[in-house]
């Protein structure tokens, strides 16, 4: 039996683990990546688009990439995470020039794609995978309040529900970077799977993975392996082990249906004020979210194998 094709829109802040997630997704035969939006997070949204188009070019692939929000809702972009992802978002690795981004901003491209896949005659609705701050999703909700009905499943890498945060004792980076947007999206009534730090810290790549990618010898995998080593350098300073969490790749593998999640269902709220800014907390009422708290032990193998076998340009 063949797996049905998933039309998928990716929203990202490319980013080392975003780059690994993209490479993984490009190898999944039943995922049809129909559009990509970028948002400021690890790096500004324009550079995130440059990184994304460069990576696509290194695989000889063409997907519309639309630049999204530069600033969070009601705030100003804080400058990213160069200590984690390097000054260019991809570990300081020089990537070849990408192609031009799409003309429509990310939120518009998302809404248009959602409408077209929800229209009569389409086989199935669009799924969405968000692996950066949720600004573009919140803007898309403003543009199209029926978005939760128009799309299939929204999978989000973000939050720390029953686990500690990574940018504060209680907050995870993607939610912290635009807590107001996260609050709107998490309470909007999407069919929503949240992949938080609770599970992403349990699945990791190590230096041997970086070495394997580099040994493949082509420009894409050499770049991914090099940035992975640098990403691990950062995680060694905080976790005291040379192994980096697969935040975004794990969310991608769950969205693609290749990794089985264990979930707990709960409504969620997001704290937007004070010391708890960006905390994702179980709520007494509201739309239920599937919070992923565990995943197949083989998740890292699934992701590694796809990145290793992806058809890339051997220039
Ligand atoms: C998330 O924040 C970003 O730094 C990563 O790309 C990931 O999406 C982890 O907290
Ligand atoms: Ca990310």
Short mmCIF file of C-alpha atoms and ligand atoms in Angstrom, two decimals:
data_model
loop_
_atom_site.label_atom_id
_atom_site.label_comp_id
_atom_site.label_asym_id
_atom_site.label_seq_id
_atom_site.Cartn_x
_atom_site.Cartn_y
_atom_site.Cartn_z
CA UNK A 1 0.00 0.00 0.00
CA UNK A 2 1.46 3.41 -0.92
CA UNK A 3 1.40 6.23 1.63
CA UNK A 4 -0.90 9.07 0.55
CA UNK A 5 0.91 12.23 -0.51
CA UNK A 6 0.97 15.02 2.10
CA UNK A 7 0.90 18.54 0.62
CA UNK A 8 3.00 20.42 3.18
CA UNK A 9 3.77 24.10 3.82
CA UNK A 10 6.91 24.69 5.88
CA UNK A 11 7.41 27.83 7.98
CA UNK A 12 10.98 28.14 9.30
CA UNK A 13 13.81 30.35 10.58
CA UNK A 14 16.69 28.54 8.87
CA UNK A 15 18.78 27.74 11.30
CA UNK A 16 21.01 24.65 11.65
CA UNK A 17 18.29 22.27 12.79
CA UNK A 18 15.84 23.85 10.32
CA UNK A 19 18.38 23.02 7.57
CA UNK A 20 18.53 19.41 8.75
CA UNK A 21 14.72 19.27 8.85
CA UNK A 22 14.51 20.62 5.30
CA UNK A 23 17.04 18.09 4.01
CA UNK A 24 15.08 15.30 5.73
CA UNK A 25 11.76 16.46 4.24
CA UNK A 26 13.19 16.73 0.72
CA UNK A 27 13.91 13.00 0.79
CA UNK A 28 10.46 11.86 1.95
CA UNK A 29 8.74 10.64 -1.23
CA UNK A 30 5.19 11.12 0.08
CA UNK A 31 5.79 14.73 1.23
CA UNK A 32 5.01 17.33 -1.42
CA UNK A 33 6.61 20.55 -0.19
CA UNK A 34 4.34 23.13 -1.81
CA UNK A 35 5.69 26.31 -0.23
CA UNK A 36 8.07 27.62 2.40
CA UNK A 37 7.72 30.78 4.50
CA UNK A 38 10.51 32.28 6.55
CA UNK A 39 10.33 34.17 9.82
CA UNK A 40 12.86 35.90 12.04
CA UNK A 41 14.09 33.70 14.85
CA UNK A 42 17.48 32.04 14.69
CA UNK A 43 18.28 34.63 12.02
CA UNK A 44 16.28 37.42 10.33
CA UNK A 45 13.57 36.32 7.91
CA UNK A 46 15.40 37.58 4.80
CA UNK A 47 18.60 35.69 5.61
CA UNK A 48 16.49 32.65 6.53
CA UNK A 49 15.06 32.77 2.98
CA UNK A 50 18.55 33.12 1.48
CA UNK A 51 19.67 30.07 3.46
CA UNK A 52 16.57 28.14 2.45
CA UNK A 53 16.85 28.84 -1.27
CA UNK A 54 20.57 28.00 -1.13
CA UNK A 55 19.83 24.61 0.44
CA UNK A 56 17.10 23.90 -2.11
CA UNK A 57 19.51 24.80 -4.92
CA UNK A 58 22.10 22.41 -3.49
CA UNK A 59 19.50 19.66 -3.96
CA UNK A 60 18.47 20.89 -7.40
CA UNK A 61 14.97 21.49 -6.04
CA UNK A 62 12.59 24.35 -6.68
CA UNK A 63 9.96 25.26 -4.08
CA UNK A 64 8.39 28.75 -3.69
CA UNK A 65 10.10 30.48 -0.73
CA UNK A 66 8.39 33.59 0.67
CA UNK A 67 9.98 35.97 3.14
CA UNK A 68 7.76 36.48 6.17
CA UNK A 69 7.66 38.65 9.26
CA UNK A 70 10.84 40.42 10.31
CA UNK A 71 9.51 41.49 13.70
CA UNK A 72 7.35 39.64 16.24
CA UNK A 73 3.78 40.90 16.79
CA UNK A 74 3.96 44.20 18.64
CA UNK A 75 7.73 43.97 19.08
CA UNK A 76 11.14 44.25 17.47
CA UNK A 77 13.36 41.38 16.29
CA UNK A 78 16.01 40.76 18.92
CA UNK A 79 18.90 39.73 16.65
CA UNK A 80 18.65 35.96 16.60
CA UNK A 81 20.91 33.34 18.14
CA UNK A 82 24.41 33.69 16.62
CA UNK A 83 25.92 31.84 19.61
CA UNK A 84 23.79 28.80 18.69
CA UNK A 85 23.37 28.98 14.90
CA UNK A 86 26.31 31.18 13.84
CA UNK A 87 26.20 34.72 12.44
CA UNK A 88 24.51 33.60 9.20
CA UNK A 89 22.11 31.09 10.83
CA UNK A 90 23.83 28.07 9.33
CA UNK A 91 26.83 27.75 11.61
CA UNK A 92 28.92 30.28 9.66
CA UNK A 93 29.07 27.86 6.70
CA UNK A 94 29.17 29.63 3.32
CA UNK A 95 26.36 28.37 1.11
CA UNK A 96 26.10 29.05 -2.65
CA UNK A 97 23.75 31.86 -3.72
CA UNK A 98 20.10 30.79 -3.79
CA UNK A 99 17.36 31.82 -6.19
CA UNK A 100 14.98 34.76 -5.61
CA UNK A 101 12.22 34.46 -3.01
CA UNK A 102 8.53 34.38 -4.04
CA UNK A 103 6.77 37.73 -4.46
CA UNK A 104 3.98 37.17 -1.95
CA UNK A 105 4.89 37.42 1.72
CA UNK A 106 4.88 34.18 3.68
CA UNK A 107 1.49 34.64 5.36
CA UNK A 108 -0.20 35.37 2.03
CA UNK A 109 1.43 32.36 0.37
CA UNK A 110 0.28 30.18 3.25
CA UNK A 111 -3.31 31.44 3.05
CA UNK A 112 -3.45 31.05 -0.75
CA UNK A 113 -2.04 27.53 -0.52
CA UNK A 114 -4.47 26.57 2.26
CA UNK A 115 -7.45 27.88 0.28
CA UNK A 116 -6.42 26.11 -2.87
CA UNK A 117 -5.96 22.72 -1.15
CA UNK A 118 -9.27 23.15 0.72
CA UNK A 119 -11.15 23.91 -2.50
CA UNK A 120 -13.56 21.43 -4.02
CA UNK A 121 -11.72 18.95 -6.23
CA UNK A 122 -8.58 18.83 -4.12
CA UNK A 123 -7.68 15.38 -2.74
CA UNK A 124 -6.75 16.60 0.70
CA UNK A 125 -6.13 19.71 2.75
CA UNK A 126 -2.73 21.31 3.21
CA UNK A 127 -0.73 20.32 6.29
CA UNK A 128 1.55 22.93 7.87
CA UNK A 129 4.82 22.45 9.74
CA UNK A 130 6.06 25.47 11.72
CA UNK A 131 9.60 25.23 13.10
CA UNK A 132 10.24 28.88 13.93
CA UNK A 133 8.40 31.60 15.85
CA UNK A 134 4.69 31.66 15.00
CA UNK A 135 4.44 35.24 13.68
CA UNK A 136 3.58 34.23 10.10
CA UNK A 137 0.91 31.82 11.33
CA UNK A 138 -0.64 34.55 13.50
CA UNK A 139 -0.63 36.99 10.57
CA UNK A 140 -2.18 34.32 8.34
CA UNK A 141 -4.91 33.83 10.96
CA UNK A 142 -5.67 37.54 10.81
CA UNK A 143 -5.85 37.40 7.02
CA UNK A 144 -7.99 34.27 7.04
CA UNK A 145 -9.77 33.53 10.34
CA UNK A 146 -11.06 30.23 8.88
CA UNK A 147 -7.49 28.93 8.55
CA UNK A 148 -7.97 26.24 11.25
CA UNK A 149 -10.77 24.72 9.13
CA UNK A 150 -8.93 25.15 5.84
CA UNK A 151 -5.81 23.22 6.75
CA UNK A 152 -5.37 19.62 7.85
CA UNK A 153 -2.83 19.17 10.66
CA UNK A 154 -0.59 21.93 11.99
CA UNK A 155 2.60 20.53 13.53
CA UNK A 156 4.64 22.99 15.57
CA UNK A 157 8.12 22.63 17.05
CA UNK A 158 7.90 24.80 20.11
CA UNK A 159 7.21 25.10 23.78
CA UNK A 160 8.30 23.38 26.95
CA UNK A 161 5.18 22.04 28.65
CA UNK A 162 6.29 19.73 31.46
CA UNK A 163 10.02 20.27 30.90
CA UNK A 164 12.37 23.22 31.48
CA UNK A 165 12.86 25.89 28.80
CA UNK A 166 15.98 26.63 26.77
CA UNK A 167 16.03 30.44 26.65
CA UNK A 168 14.68 30.93 30.16
CA UNK A 169 14.01 28.44 32.94
CA UNK A 170 10.44 28.10 31.63
CA UNK A 171 10.40 29.17 27.95
CA UNK A 172 11.42 27.61 24.64
CA UNK A 173 12.99 29.83 21.94
CA UNK A 174 10.32 29.71 19.20
CA UNK A 175 7.50 30.53 21.62
CA UNK A 176 9.59 33.05 23.57
CA UNK A 177 10.52 34.91 20.37
CA UNK A 178 6.85 35.71 19.70
CA UNK A 179 4.76 34.70 22.69
CA UNK A 180 1.73 36.70 21.59
CA UNK A 181 1.69 34.95 18.21
CA UNK A 182 2.10 31.57 19.93
CA UNK A 183 -0.82 32.32 22.24
CA UNK A 184 -3.08 33.17 19.30
CA UNK A 185 -2.08 30.11 17.28
CA UNK A 186 -2.18 27.60 20.15
CA UNK A 187 -5.68 28.72 21.16
CA UNK A 188 -7.15 29.14 17.66
CA UNK A 189 -8.62 25.65 17.31
CA UNK A 190 -6.22 24.08 14.80
CA UNK A 191 -5.84 20.31 14.61
CA UNK A 192 -2.55 20.86 16.37
CA UNK A 193 0.42 18.64 17.23
CA UNK A 194 2.97 20.40 19.42
CA UNK A 195 6.50 18.98 19.47
CA UNK A 196 8.09 20.65 22.51
CA UNK A 197 11.45 20.41 24.26
CA UNK A 198 9.88 17.68 26.42
CA UNK A 199 10.53 15.28 23.52
CA UNK A 200 13.07 16.99 21.23
CA UNK A 201 15.80 16.82 23.88
CA UNK A 202 15.43 13.02 23.93
CA UNK A 203 16.55 12.57 20.28
CA UNK A 204 19.98 13.77 19.20
CA UNK A 205 22.75 13.74 16.58
CA UNK A 206 26.39 13.48 17.59
CA UNK A 207 29.79 14.13 16.00
CA UNK A 208 29.71 10.74 14.24
CA UNK A 209 26.61 11.97 12.37
CA UNK A 210 28.43 15.15 11.34
CA UNK A 211 31.38 13.03 10.16
CA UNK A 212 29.08 10.75 8.14
CA UNK A 213 27.48 13.72 6.36
CA UNK A 214 30.89 15.22 5.56
CA UNK A 215 32.19 11.85 4.34
CA UNK A 216 29.38 11.76 1.74
CA UNK A 217 31.49 14.43 0.02
CA UNK A 218 28.87 16.48 -1.84
CA UNK A 219 28.43 20.21 -1.06
CA UNK A 220 25.07 19.83 0.70
CA UNK A 221 26.10 17.11 3.13
CA UNK A 222 29.54 18.66 3.74
CA UNK A 223 27.73 21.90 4.68
CA UNK A 224 25.22 20.08 6.91
CA UNK A 225 27.93 18.07 8.64
CA UNK A 226 30.07 21.15 9.23
CA UNK A 227 27.18 23.17 10.68
CA UNK A 228 26.14 20.19 12.81
CA UNK A 229 29.60 20.03 14.42
CA UNK A 230 29.33 23.76 15.25
CA UNK A 231 25.80 23.29 16.63
CA UNK A 232 27.13 20.47 18.82
CA UNK A 233 29.88 22.85 20.04
CA UNK A 234 27.11 25.05 21.44
CA UNK A 235 25.17 22.17 23.02
CA UNK A 236 28.34 20.97 24.72
CA UNK A 237 28.45 24.29 26.59
CA UNK A 238 24.89 23.89 27.94
CA UNK A 239 24.30 20.13 28.15
CA UNK A 240 27.93 19.04 28.75
CA UNK A 241 27.64 16.33 26.13
CA UNK A 242 28.59 16.47 22.44
CA UNK A 243 25.10 15.64 21.19
CA UNK A 244 22.62 18.14 19.72
CA UNK A 245 18.82 17.83 20.05
CA UNK A 246 16.83 17.18 16.87
CA UNK A 247 14.24 19.87 17.58
CA UNK A 248 13.09 20.68 14.05
CA UNK A 249 13.96 17.37 12.32
CA UNK A 250 11.91 15.44 14.88
CA UNK A 251 8.89 17.69 14.28
CA UNK A 252 9.39 17.16 10.52
CA UNK A 253 9.51 13.37 10.90
CA UNK A 254 6.31 13.43 12.96
CA UNK A 255 4.60 15.71 10.41
CA UNK A 256 5.67 13.32 7.66
CA UNK A 257 4.21 10.36 9.57
CA UNK A 258 7.56 8.53 9.69
CA UNK A 259 8.00 8.73 13.46
CA UNK A 260 5.21 7.65 15.79
CA UNK A 261 4.61 10.14 18.61
CA UNK A 262 3.27 9.49 22.11
CA UNK A 263 0.92 12.34 22.97
CA UNK A 264 -0.82 13.89 25.94
CA UNK A 265 -3.90 15.95 25.14
CA UNK A 266 -4.48 19.26 26.89
CA UNK A 267 -5.59 22.80 26.15
CA UNK A 268 -2.62 25.17 26.35
CA UNK A 269 -2.06 28.82 27.11
CA UNK A 270 1.04 30.96 26.65
CA UNK A 271 2.27 33.42 29.26
CA UNK A 272 3.04 36.75 27.62
CA UNK A 273 4.08 38.92 30.59
CA UNK A 274 6.85 39.07 33.13
CA UNK A 275 9.41 36.44 34.08
CA UNK A 276 7.25 33.64 32.67
CA UNK A 277 7.13 35.26 29.20
CA UNK A 278 6.90 32.51 26.59
CA UNK A 279 5.94 29.70 28.97
CA UNK A 280 3.47 27.15 27.51
CA UNK A 281 1.13 26.02 30.27
CA UNK A 282 -1.67 23.43 30.38
CA UNK A 283 -4.99 25.26 30.64
CA UNK A 284 -8.33 24.29 32.16
CA UNK A 285 -10.24 25.01 28.97
CA UNK A 286 -9.78 25.81 25.30
CA UNK A 287 -9.04 23.81 22.17
CA UNK A 288 -7.19 20.57 22.86
CA UNK A 289 -3.58 20.31 21.65
CA UNK A 290 -1.77 17.00 21.08
CA UNK A 291 1.43 17.53 23.03
CA UNK A 292 4.14 15.08 21.99
CA UNK A 293 5.93 13.68 25.04
CA UNK A 294 7.70 10.71 23.43
CA UNK A 295 8.72 9.37 20.02
CA UNK A 296 10.08 6.17 18.45
CA UNK A 297 13.59 5.41 19.64
CA UNK A 298 14.60 5.06 15.99
CA UNK A 299 13.75 8.70 15.18
CA UNK A 300 17.38 9.80 14.81
CA UNK A 301 18.10 6.82 12.52
CA UNK A 302 15.10 7.62 10.32
CA UNK A 303 16.20 11.25 9.97
CA UNK A 304 19.92 10.44 9.46
CA UNK A 305 19.20 7.84 6.77
CA UNK A 306 17.06 10.21 4.75
CA UNK A 307 19.65 13.00 4.93
CA UNK A 308 22.33 10.53 3.81
CA UNK A 309 20.34 9.19 0.87
CA UNK A 310 18.85 12.51 -0.32
CA UNK A 311 19.65 13.17 -3.96
CA UNK A 312 21.85 16.29 -3.86
CA UNK A 313 23.84 18.17 -6.48
CA UNK A 314 27.37 16.80 -6.78
CA UNK A 315 29.11 19.95 -8.01
C1 LIG B 1 13.89 25.86 18.33
O1 LIG B 1 14.48 27.16 18.35
C2 LIG B 1 15.37 27.30 17.28
O2 LIG B 1 16.61 27.75 17.74
C3 LIG B 1 15.53 25.96 16.64
O3 LIG B 1 15.70 26.07 15.24
C4 LIG B 1 14.26 25.25 17.00
O4 LIG B 1 13.24 25.53 16.07
C5 LIG B 1 14.38 25.09 19.54
O5 LIG B 1 14.02 25.75 20.72
CA1 LIG B 2 13.80 26.52 13.89
#
